[in-house]
Tab-separated table of C-alpha atoms and ligand atoms in Angstrom:
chain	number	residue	atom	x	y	z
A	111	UNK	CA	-83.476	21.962	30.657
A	112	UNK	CA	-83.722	18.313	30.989
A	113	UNK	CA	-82.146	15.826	29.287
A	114	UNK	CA	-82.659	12.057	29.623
A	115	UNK	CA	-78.969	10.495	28.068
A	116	UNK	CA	-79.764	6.731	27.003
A	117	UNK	CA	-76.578	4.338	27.567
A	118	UNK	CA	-75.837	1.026	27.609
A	119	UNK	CA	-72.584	-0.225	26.041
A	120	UNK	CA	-69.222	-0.010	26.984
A	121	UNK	CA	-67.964	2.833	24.800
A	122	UNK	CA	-70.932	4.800	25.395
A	123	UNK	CA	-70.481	4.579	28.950
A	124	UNK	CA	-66.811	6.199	28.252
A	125	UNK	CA	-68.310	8.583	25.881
A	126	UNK	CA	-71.193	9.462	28.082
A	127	UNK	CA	-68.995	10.523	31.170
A	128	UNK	CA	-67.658	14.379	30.034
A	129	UNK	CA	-70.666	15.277	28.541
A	130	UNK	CA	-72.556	14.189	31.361
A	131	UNK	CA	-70.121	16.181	33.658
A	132	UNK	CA	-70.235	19.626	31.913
A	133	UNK	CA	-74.409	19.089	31.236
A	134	UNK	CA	-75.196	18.586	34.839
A	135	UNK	CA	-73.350	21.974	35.482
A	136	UNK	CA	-76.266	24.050	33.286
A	137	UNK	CA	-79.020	21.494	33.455
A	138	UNK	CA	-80.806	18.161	34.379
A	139	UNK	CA	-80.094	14.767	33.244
A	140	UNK	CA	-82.003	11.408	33.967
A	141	UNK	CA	-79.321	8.692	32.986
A	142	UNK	CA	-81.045	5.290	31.497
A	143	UNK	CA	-78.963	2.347	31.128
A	144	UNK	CA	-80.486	-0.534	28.859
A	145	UNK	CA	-78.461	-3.165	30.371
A	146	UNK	CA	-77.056	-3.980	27.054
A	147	UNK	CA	-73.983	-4.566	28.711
A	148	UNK	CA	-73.770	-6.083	32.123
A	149	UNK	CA	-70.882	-8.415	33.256
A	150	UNK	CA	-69.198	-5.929	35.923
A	151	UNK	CA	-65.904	-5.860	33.585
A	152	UNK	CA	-68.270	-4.195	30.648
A	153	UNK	CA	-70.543	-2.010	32.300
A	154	UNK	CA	-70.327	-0.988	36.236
A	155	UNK	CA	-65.819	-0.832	35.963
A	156	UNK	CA	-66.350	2.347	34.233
A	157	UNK	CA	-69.242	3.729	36.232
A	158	UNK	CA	-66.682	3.646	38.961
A	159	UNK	CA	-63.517	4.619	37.515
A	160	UNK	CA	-65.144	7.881	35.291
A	161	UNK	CA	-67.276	8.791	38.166
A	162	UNK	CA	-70.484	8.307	36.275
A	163	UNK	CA	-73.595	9.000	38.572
A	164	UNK	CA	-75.916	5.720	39.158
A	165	UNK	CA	-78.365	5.250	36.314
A	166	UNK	CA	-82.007	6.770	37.393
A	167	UNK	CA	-83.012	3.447	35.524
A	168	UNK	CA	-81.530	0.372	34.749
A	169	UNK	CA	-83.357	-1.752	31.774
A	170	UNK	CA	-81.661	-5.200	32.473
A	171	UNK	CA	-82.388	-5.881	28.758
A	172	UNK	CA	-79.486	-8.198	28.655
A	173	UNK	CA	-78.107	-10.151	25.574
A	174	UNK	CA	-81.015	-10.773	22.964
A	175	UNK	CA	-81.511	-11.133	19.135
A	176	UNK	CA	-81.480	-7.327	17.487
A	177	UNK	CA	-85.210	-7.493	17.455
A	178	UNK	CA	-85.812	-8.615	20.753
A	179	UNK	CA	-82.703	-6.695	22.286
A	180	UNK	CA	-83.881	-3.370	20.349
A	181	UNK	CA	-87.828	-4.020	20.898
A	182	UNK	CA	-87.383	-3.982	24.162
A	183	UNK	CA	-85.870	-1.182	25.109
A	184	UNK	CA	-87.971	0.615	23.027
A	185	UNK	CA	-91.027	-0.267	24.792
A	186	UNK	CA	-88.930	0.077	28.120
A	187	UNK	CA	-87.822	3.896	27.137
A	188	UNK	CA	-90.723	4.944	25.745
A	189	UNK	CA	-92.551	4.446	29.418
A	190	UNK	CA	-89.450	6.649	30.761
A	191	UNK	CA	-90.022	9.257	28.630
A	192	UNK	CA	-93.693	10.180	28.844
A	193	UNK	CA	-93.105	9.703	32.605
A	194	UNK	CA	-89.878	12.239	32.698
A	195	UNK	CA	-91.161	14.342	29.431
A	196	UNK	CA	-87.473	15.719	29.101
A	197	UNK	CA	-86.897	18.821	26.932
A	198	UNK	CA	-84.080	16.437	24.859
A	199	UNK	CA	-82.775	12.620	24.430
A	200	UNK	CA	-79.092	12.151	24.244
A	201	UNK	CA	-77.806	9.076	22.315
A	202	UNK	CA	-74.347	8.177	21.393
A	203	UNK	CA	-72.835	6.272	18.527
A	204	UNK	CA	-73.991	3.201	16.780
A	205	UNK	CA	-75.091	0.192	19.057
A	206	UNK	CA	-78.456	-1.111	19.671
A	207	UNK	CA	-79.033	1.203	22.612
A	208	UNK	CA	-78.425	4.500	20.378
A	209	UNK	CA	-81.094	3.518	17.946
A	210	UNK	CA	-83.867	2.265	20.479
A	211	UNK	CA	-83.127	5.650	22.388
A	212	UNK	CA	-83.104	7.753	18.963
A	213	UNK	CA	-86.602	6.287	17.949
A	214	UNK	CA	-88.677	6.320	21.105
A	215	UNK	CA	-88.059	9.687	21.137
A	216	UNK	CA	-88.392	10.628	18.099
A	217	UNK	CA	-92.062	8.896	17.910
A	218	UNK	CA	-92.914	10.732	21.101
A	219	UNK	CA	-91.539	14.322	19.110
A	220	UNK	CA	-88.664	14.720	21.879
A	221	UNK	CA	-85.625	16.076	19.934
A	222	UNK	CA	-82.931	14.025	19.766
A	223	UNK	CA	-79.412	14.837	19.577
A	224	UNK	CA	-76.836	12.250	18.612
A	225	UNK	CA	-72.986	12.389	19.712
A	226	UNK	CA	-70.466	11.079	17.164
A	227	UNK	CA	-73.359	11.429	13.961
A	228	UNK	CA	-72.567	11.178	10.313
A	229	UNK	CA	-70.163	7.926	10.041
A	230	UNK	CA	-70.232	5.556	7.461
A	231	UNK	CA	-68.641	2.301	6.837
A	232	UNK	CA	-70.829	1.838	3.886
A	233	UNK	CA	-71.191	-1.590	5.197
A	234	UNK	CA	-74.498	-2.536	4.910
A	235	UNK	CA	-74.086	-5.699	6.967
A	236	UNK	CA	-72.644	-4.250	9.967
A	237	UNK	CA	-75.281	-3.824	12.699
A	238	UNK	CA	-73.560	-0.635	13.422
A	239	UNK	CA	-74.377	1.230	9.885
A	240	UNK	CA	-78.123	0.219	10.338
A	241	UNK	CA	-78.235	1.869	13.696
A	242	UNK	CA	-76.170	5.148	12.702
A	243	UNK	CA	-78.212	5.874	9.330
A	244	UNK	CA	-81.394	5.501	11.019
A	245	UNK	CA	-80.778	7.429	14.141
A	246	UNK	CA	-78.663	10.382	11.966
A	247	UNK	CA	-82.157	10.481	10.267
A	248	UNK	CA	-83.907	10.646	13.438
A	249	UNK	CA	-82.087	13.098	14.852
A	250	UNK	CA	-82.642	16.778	15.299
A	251	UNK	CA	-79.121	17.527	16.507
A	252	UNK	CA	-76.244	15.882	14.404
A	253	UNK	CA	-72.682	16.182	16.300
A	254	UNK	CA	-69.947	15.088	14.218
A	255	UNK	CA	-66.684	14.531	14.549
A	256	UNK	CA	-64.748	15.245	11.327
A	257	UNK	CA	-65.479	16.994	8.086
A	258	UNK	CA	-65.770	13.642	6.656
A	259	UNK	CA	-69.039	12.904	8.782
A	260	UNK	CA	-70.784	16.525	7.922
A	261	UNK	CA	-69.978	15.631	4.255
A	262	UNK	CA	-71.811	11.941	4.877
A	263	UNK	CA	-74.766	13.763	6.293
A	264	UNK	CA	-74.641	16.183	3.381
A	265	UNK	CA	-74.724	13.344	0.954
A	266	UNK	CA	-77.648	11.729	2.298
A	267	UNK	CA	-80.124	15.694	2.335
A	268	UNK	CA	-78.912	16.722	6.282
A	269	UNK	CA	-77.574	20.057	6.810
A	270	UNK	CA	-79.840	21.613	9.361
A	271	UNK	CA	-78.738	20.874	12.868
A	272	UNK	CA	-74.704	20.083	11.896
A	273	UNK	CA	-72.393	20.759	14.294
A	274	UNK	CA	-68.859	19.461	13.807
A	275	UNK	CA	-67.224	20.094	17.583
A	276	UNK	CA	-64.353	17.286	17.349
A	277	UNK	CA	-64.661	13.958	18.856
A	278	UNK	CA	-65.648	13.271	22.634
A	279	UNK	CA	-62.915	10.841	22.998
A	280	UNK	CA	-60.210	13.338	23.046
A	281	UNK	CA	-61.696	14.251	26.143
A	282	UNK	CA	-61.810	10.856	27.568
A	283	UNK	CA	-58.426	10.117	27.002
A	284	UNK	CA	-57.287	13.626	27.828
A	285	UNK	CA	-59.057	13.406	31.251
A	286	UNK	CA	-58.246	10.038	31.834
A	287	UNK	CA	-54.974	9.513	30.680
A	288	UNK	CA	-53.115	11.114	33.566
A	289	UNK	CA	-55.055	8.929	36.543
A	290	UNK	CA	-53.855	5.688	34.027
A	291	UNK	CA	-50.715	6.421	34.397
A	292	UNK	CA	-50.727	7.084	38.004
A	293	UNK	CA	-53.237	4.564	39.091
A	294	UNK	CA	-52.757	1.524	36.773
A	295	UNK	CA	-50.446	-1.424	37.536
A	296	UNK	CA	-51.381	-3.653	34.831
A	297	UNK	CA	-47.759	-2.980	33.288
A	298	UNK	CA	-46.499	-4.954	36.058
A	299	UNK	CA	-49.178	-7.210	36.530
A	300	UNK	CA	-48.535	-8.570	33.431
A	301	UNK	CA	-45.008	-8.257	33.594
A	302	UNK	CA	-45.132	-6.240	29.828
A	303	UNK	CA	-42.080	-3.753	29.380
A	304	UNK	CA	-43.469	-0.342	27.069
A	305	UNK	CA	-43.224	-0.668	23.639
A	306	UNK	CA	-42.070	-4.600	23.290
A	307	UNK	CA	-45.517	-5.950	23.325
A	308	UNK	CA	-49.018	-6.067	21.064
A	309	UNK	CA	-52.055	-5.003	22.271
A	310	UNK	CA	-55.005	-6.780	20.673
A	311	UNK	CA	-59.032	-6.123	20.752
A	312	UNK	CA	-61.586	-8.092	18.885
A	313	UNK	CA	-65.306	-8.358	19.086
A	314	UNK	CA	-67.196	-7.043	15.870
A	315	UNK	CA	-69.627	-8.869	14.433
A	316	UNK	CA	-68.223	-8.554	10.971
A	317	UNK	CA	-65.306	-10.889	12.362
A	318	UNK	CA	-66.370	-12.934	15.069
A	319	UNK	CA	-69.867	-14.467	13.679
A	320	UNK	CA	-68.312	-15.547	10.328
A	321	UNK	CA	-65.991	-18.516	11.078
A	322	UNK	CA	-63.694	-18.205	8.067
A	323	UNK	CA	-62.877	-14.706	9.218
A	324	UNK	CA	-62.641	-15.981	13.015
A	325	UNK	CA	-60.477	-18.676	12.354
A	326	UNK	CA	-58.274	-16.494	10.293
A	327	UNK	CA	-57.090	-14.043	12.725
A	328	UNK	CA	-56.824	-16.664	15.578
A	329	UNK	CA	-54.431	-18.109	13.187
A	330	UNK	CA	-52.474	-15.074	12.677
A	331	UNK	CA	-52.492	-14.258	16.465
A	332	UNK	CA	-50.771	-17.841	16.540
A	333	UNK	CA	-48.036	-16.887	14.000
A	334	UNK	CA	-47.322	-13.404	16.556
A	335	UNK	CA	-43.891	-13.633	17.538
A	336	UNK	CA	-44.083	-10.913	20.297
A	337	UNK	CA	-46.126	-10.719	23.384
A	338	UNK	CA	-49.517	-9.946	22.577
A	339	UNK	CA	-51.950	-8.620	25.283
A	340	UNK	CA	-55.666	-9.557	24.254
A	341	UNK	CA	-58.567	-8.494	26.654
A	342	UNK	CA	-60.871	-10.735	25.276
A	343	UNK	CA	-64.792	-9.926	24.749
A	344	UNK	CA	-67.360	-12.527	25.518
A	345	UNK	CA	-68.959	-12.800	22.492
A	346	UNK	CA	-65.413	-13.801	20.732
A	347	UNK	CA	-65.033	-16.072	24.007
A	348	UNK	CA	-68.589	-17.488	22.941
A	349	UNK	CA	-67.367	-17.787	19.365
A	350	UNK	CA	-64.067	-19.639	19.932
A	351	UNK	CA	-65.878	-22.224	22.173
A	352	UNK	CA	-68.127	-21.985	19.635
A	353	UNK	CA	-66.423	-23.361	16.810
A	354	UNK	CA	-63.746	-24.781	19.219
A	355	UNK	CA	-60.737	-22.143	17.549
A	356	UNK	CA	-57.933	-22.058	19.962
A	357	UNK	CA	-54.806	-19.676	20.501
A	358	UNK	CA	-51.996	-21.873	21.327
A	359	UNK	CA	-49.296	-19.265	20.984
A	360	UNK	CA	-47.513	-18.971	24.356
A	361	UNK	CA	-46.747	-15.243	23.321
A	362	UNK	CA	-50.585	-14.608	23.606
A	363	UNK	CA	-51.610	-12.927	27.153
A	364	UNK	CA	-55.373	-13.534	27.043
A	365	UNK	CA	-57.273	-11.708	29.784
A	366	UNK	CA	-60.668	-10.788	30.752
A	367	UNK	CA	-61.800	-6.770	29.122
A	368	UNK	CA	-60.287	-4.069	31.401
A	369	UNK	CA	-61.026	-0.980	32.909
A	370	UNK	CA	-60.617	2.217	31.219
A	371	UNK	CA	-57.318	3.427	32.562
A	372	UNK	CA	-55.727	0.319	32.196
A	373	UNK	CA	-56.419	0.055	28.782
A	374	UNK	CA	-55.320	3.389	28.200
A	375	UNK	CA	-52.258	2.476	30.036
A	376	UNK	CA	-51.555	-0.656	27.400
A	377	UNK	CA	-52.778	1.404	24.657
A	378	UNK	CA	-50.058	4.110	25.394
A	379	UNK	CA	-47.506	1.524	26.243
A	380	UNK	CA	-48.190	-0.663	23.325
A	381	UNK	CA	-45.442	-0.906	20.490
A	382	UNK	CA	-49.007	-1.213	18.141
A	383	UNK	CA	-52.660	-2.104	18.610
A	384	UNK	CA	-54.068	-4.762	16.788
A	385	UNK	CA	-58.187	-4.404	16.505
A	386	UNK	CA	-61.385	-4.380	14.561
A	387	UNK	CA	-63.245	-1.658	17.664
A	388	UNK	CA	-63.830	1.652	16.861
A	389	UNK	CA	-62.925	3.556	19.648
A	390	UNK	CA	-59.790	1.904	19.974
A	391	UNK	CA	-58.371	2.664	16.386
A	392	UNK	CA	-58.858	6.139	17.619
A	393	UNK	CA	-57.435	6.483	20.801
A	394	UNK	CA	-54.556	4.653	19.252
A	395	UNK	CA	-53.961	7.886	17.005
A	396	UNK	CA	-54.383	9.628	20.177
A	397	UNK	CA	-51.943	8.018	22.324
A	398	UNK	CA	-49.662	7.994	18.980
A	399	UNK	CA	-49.492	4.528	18.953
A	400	UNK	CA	-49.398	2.217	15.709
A	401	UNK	CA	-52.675	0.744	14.661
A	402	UNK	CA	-53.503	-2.664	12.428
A	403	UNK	CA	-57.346	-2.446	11.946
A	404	UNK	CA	-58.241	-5.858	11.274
A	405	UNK	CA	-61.928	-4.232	9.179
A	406	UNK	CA	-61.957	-4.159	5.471
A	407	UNK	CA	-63.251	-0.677	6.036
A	408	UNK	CA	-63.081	1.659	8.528
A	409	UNK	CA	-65.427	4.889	9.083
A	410	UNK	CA	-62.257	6.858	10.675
A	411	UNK	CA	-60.721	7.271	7.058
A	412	UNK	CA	-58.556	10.091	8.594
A	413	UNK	CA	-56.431	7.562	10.433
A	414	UNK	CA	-55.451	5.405	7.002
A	415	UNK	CA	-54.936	8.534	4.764
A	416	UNK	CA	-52.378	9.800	7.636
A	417	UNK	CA	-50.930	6.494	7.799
A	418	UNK	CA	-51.236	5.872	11.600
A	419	UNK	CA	-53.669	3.248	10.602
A	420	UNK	CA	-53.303	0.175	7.942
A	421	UNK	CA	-56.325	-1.593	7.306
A	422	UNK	CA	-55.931	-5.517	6.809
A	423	UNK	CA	-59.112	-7.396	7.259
A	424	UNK	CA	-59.716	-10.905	8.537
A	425	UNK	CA	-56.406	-11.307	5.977
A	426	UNK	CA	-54.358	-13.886	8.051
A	427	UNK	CA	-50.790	-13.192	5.859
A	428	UNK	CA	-51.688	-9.258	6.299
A	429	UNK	CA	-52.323	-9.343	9.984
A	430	UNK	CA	-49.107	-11.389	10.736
A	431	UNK	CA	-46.507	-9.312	8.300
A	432	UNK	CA	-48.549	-6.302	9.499
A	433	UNK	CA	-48.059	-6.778	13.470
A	434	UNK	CA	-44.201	-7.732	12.721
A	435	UNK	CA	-43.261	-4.931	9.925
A	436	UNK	CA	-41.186	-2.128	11.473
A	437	UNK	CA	-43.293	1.134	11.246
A	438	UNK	CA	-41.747	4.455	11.725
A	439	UNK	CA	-44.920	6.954	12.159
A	440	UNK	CA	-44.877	10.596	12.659
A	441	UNK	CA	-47.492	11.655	14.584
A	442	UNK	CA	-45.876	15.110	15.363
A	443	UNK	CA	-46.634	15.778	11.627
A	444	UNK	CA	-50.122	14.339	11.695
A	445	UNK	CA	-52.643	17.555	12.752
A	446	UNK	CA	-55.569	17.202	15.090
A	447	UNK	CA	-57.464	15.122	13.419
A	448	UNK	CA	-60.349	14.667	16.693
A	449	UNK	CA	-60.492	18.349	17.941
A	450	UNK	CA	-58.838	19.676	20.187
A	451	UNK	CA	-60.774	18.118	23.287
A	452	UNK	CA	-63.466	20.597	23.631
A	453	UNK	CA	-65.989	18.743	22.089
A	454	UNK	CA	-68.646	19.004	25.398
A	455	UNK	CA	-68.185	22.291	25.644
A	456	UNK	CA	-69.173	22.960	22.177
A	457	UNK	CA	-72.368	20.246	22.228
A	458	UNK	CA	-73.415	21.872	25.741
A	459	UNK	CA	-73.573	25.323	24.363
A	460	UNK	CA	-75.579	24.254	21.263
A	461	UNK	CA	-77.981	21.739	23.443
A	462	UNK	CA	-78.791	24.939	26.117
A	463	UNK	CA	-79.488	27.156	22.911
A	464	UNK	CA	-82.338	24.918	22.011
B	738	UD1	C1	-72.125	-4.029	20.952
B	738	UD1	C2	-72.440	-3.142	19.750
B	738	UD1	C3	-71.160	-2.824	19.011
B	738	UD1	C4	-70.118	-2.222	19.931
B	738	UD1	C5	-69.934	-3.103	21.163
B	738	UD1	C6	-69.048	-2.417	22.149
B	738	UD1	C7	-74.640	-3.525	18.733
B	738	UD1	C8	-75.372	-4.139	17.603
B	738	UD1	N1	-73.328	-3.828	18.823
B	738	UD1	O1	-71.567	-5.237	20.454
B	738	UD1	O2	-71.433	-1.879	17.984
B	738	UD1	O3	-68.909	-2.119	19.231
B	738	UD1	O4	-71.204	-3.360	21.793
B	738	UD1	O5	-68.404	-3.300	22.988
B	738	UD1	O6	-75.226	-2.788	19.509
B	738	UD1	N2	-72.084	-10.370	26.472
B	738	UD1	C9	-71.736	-10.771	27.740
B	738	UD1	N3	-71.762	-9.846	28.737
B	738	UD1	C10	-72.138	-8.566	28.536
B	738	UD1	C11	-72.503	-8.168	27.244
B	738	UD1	C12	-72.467	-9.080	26.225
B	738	UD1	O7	-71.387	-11.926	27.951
B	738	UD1	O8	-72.138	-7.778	29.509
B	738	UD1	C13	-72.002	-11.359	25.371
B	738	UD1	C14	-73.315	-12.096	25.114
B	738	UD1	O9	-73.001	-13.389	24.725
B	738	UD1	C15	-73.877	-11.322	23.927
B	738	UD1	C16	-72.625	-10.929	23.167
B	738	UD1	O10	-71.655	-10.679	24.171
B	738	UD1	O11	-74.753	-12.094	23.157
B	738	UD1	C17	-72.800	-9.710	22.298
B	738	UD1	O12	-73.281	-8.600	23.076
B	738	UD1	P1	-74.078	-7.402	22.349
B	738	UD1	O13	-74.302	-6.310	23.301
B	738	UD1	O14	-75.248	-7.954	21.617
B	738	UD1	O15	-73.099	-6.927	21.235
B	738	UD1	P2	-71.567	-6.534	21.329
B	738	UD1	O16	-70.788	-7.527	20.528
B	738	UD1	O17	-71.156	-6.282	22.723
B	739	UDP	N1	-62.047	-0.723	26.278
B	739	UDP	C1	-61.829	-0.927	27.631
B	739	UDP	N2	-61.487	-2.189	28.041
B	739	UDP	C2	-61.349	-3.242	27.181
B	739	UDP	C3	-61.564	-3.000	25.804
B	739	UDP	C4	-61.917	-1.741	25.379
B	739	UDP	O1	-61.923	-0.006	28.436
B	739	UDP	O2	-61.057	-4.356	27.626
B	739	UDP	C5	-62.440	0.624	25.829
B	739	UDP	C6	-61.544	1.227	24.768
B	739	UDP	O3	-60.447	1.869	25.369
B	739	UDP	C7	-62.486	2.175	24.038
B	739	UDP	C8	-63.808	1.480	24.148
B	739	UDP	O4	-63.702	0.529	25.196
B	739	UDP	O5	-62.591	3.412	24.708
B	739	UDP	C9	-64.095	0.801	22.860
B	739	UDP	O6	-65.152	-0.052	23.002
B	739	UDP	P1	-65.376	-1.294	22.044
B	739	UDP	O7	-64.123	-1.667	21.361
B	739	UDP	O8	-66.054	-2.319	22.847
B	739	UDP	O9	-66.467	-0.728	21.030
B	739	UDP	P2	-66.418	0.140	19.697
B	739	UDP	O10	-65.630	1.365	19.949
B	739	UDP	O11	-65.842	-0.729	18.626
B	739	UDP	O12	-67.853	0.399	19.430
């Protein structure tokens, strides 16, 4: 069989990597990378460090509008695919990438099968709900990661072609966790001792393209009276200049985004995480560390109702009594709520049925 596995953002690229590994063992894959991401930092770091083959094509569609961005690589797959005429498209998540992948496909009738289907913020106005509605709808396979994501697809008249096999990110971090904490120095490069520092992550739309909501975290990162280590993405970069917002608070590390296994390293080491991202709010329950999800909703509900998550929007009082309350979690009490890290497995072996 042969599979062409459309990629192009950072998480996807992290996502991509064990399903990619245990695929290639039964099949073919043609790897196409938009070039939704490119700055080394976002895109080729993790092509290296998860030992993800060379793309078979690179888009270069770069940083656009959504129309532009997501026309584009439409038009761009679209020629890949009646060249390659795979059997199957992969697309993971919710970016820009997932839904230009979902729909040339589905317009040429090649199946799709989405990774990480079914989530809902119920957000309207997140770019992200758009793209996961429309590409659950497109999409012949529908892997999801919790209960809560079949019943969302349930909801909305999907049943056939379910699968809930756990989320792919316990295998990321399970894989990857061990080479962090063998290969990464950042610890020391930054001089951070475990659990007596912040780790902070902030990029979403939602909070970066509204100034009120910008301007109200960066004053609550200013209020932070620990360390705070903030790999910093260049569209909240962008934004700051933007509207000329400024951390002045000497406890604030500001860096440019990391690797993989160093952030998994600061994630682990981290007394609590501080973010709006997805992925991170999860691997924070993974790594049982603290999370602050600075979203007024979040689509992994799990985390909140468990308490290993508190959700406190762009709310500047919130954020700061949030990041300095004293919170006793028990994550030995919490169950699996991802799977049990055999998610690829379990996608492979439906995929190969057809
Ligand atoms: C995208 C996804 C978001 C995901 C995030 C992961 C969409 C609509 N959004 O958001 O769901 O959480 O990726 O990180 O698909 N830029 C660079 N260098 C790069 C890439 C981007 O400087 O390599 C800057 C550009 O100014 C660009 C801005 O970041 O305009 C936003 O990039 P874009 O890919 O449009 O969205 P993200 O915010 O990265
Ligand atoms: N990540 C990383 N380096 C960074 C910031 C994030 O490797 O500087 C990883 C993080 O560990 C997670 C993924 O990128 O696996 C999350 O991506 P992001 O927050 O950009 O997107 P989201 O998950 O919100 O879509």
């Amino acid at each position: 069989m042969k599979a062409v596995t459309i990629v192009g953002a950072r998480p996807q690229f992290i996502k991509a990597a064990p399903i990619s590994r245990v695929w290639r063992q039964h099949g073919e894959e043609i790897l196409v990378h938009t070039g939704q991401h490119y700055d080394h930092n976002l895109s080729d770091i993790f092509f290296s460090e998860l030992e993800i083959p060379q793309p078979d094509y690179h888009l270069h569609v770069g940083s656009k509008s959504h129309g532009e961005q997501t026309g584009e690589m439409l038009t761009k797959i679209e020629r890949i695919l009646l060249e390659e005429k795979p059997d199957l498209v992969i697309v993971y998540g919710d970016t820009n990438s997932t839904l230009a992948g979902g729909l040339a496909a589905a317009k040429l009738h090649v199946p799709v099968a989405h990774v990480e289907a079914g989530l809902r913020s119920f957000n309207r106005r997140m770019p992200e709900e758009t793209n996961r509605v429309l590409t659950d709808h497109l999409s012949t396979w529908l892997f999801c990661p919790t209960e809560t994501a079949v019943a969302h697809l349930l909801r909305e008249g999907m049943s056939e072609g379910v699968h809930m096999v756990g989320d792919i990110m316990v295998e990321a971090v399970q894989y990857n966790i061990q080479l962090a904490r063998r290969q990464s120095t950042i610890l020391q490069q930054l001089a951070l001792t475990p659990d007596q520092f912040l780790l902070a992550t902030l990029h979403r739309a939602e909070n970066t393209d509204h100034e009120s909501r910008l301007r109200s975290i960066v004053s609550a990162l200013n209020q932070i009276e620990y360390k705070v280590v903030l790999p910093l993405h260049p569209r909240t970069q962008a934004r700051l200049a933007q509207w000329d917002l400024q951390i002045t608070n000497p406890n604030v590390i500001m860096i440019a985004p990391i690797g993989y296994l160093d952030m998994l390293q600061l994630e682990a080491a981290a007394a609590k995480i501080l973010t709006d991202s997805g992925g991170v709010q999860k691997e924070a329950f993974l790594l049982q560390t603290p999370c602050i999800t600075m979203r007024d909703e979040t689509e992994w509900v799990e985390t909140v109702k468990w308490r290993a998550n508190r959700l406190v929007g762009a709310d500047e009082r919130q954020i700061v009594e949030a990041a300095h309350e004293r919170s006793v979690i028990h994550f030995d009490k919490i169950p699996p709520l991802y799977g049990a890290g055999r998610t690829a497995d379990q996608i492979i072996h439906v995929l190969a049925k057809g």
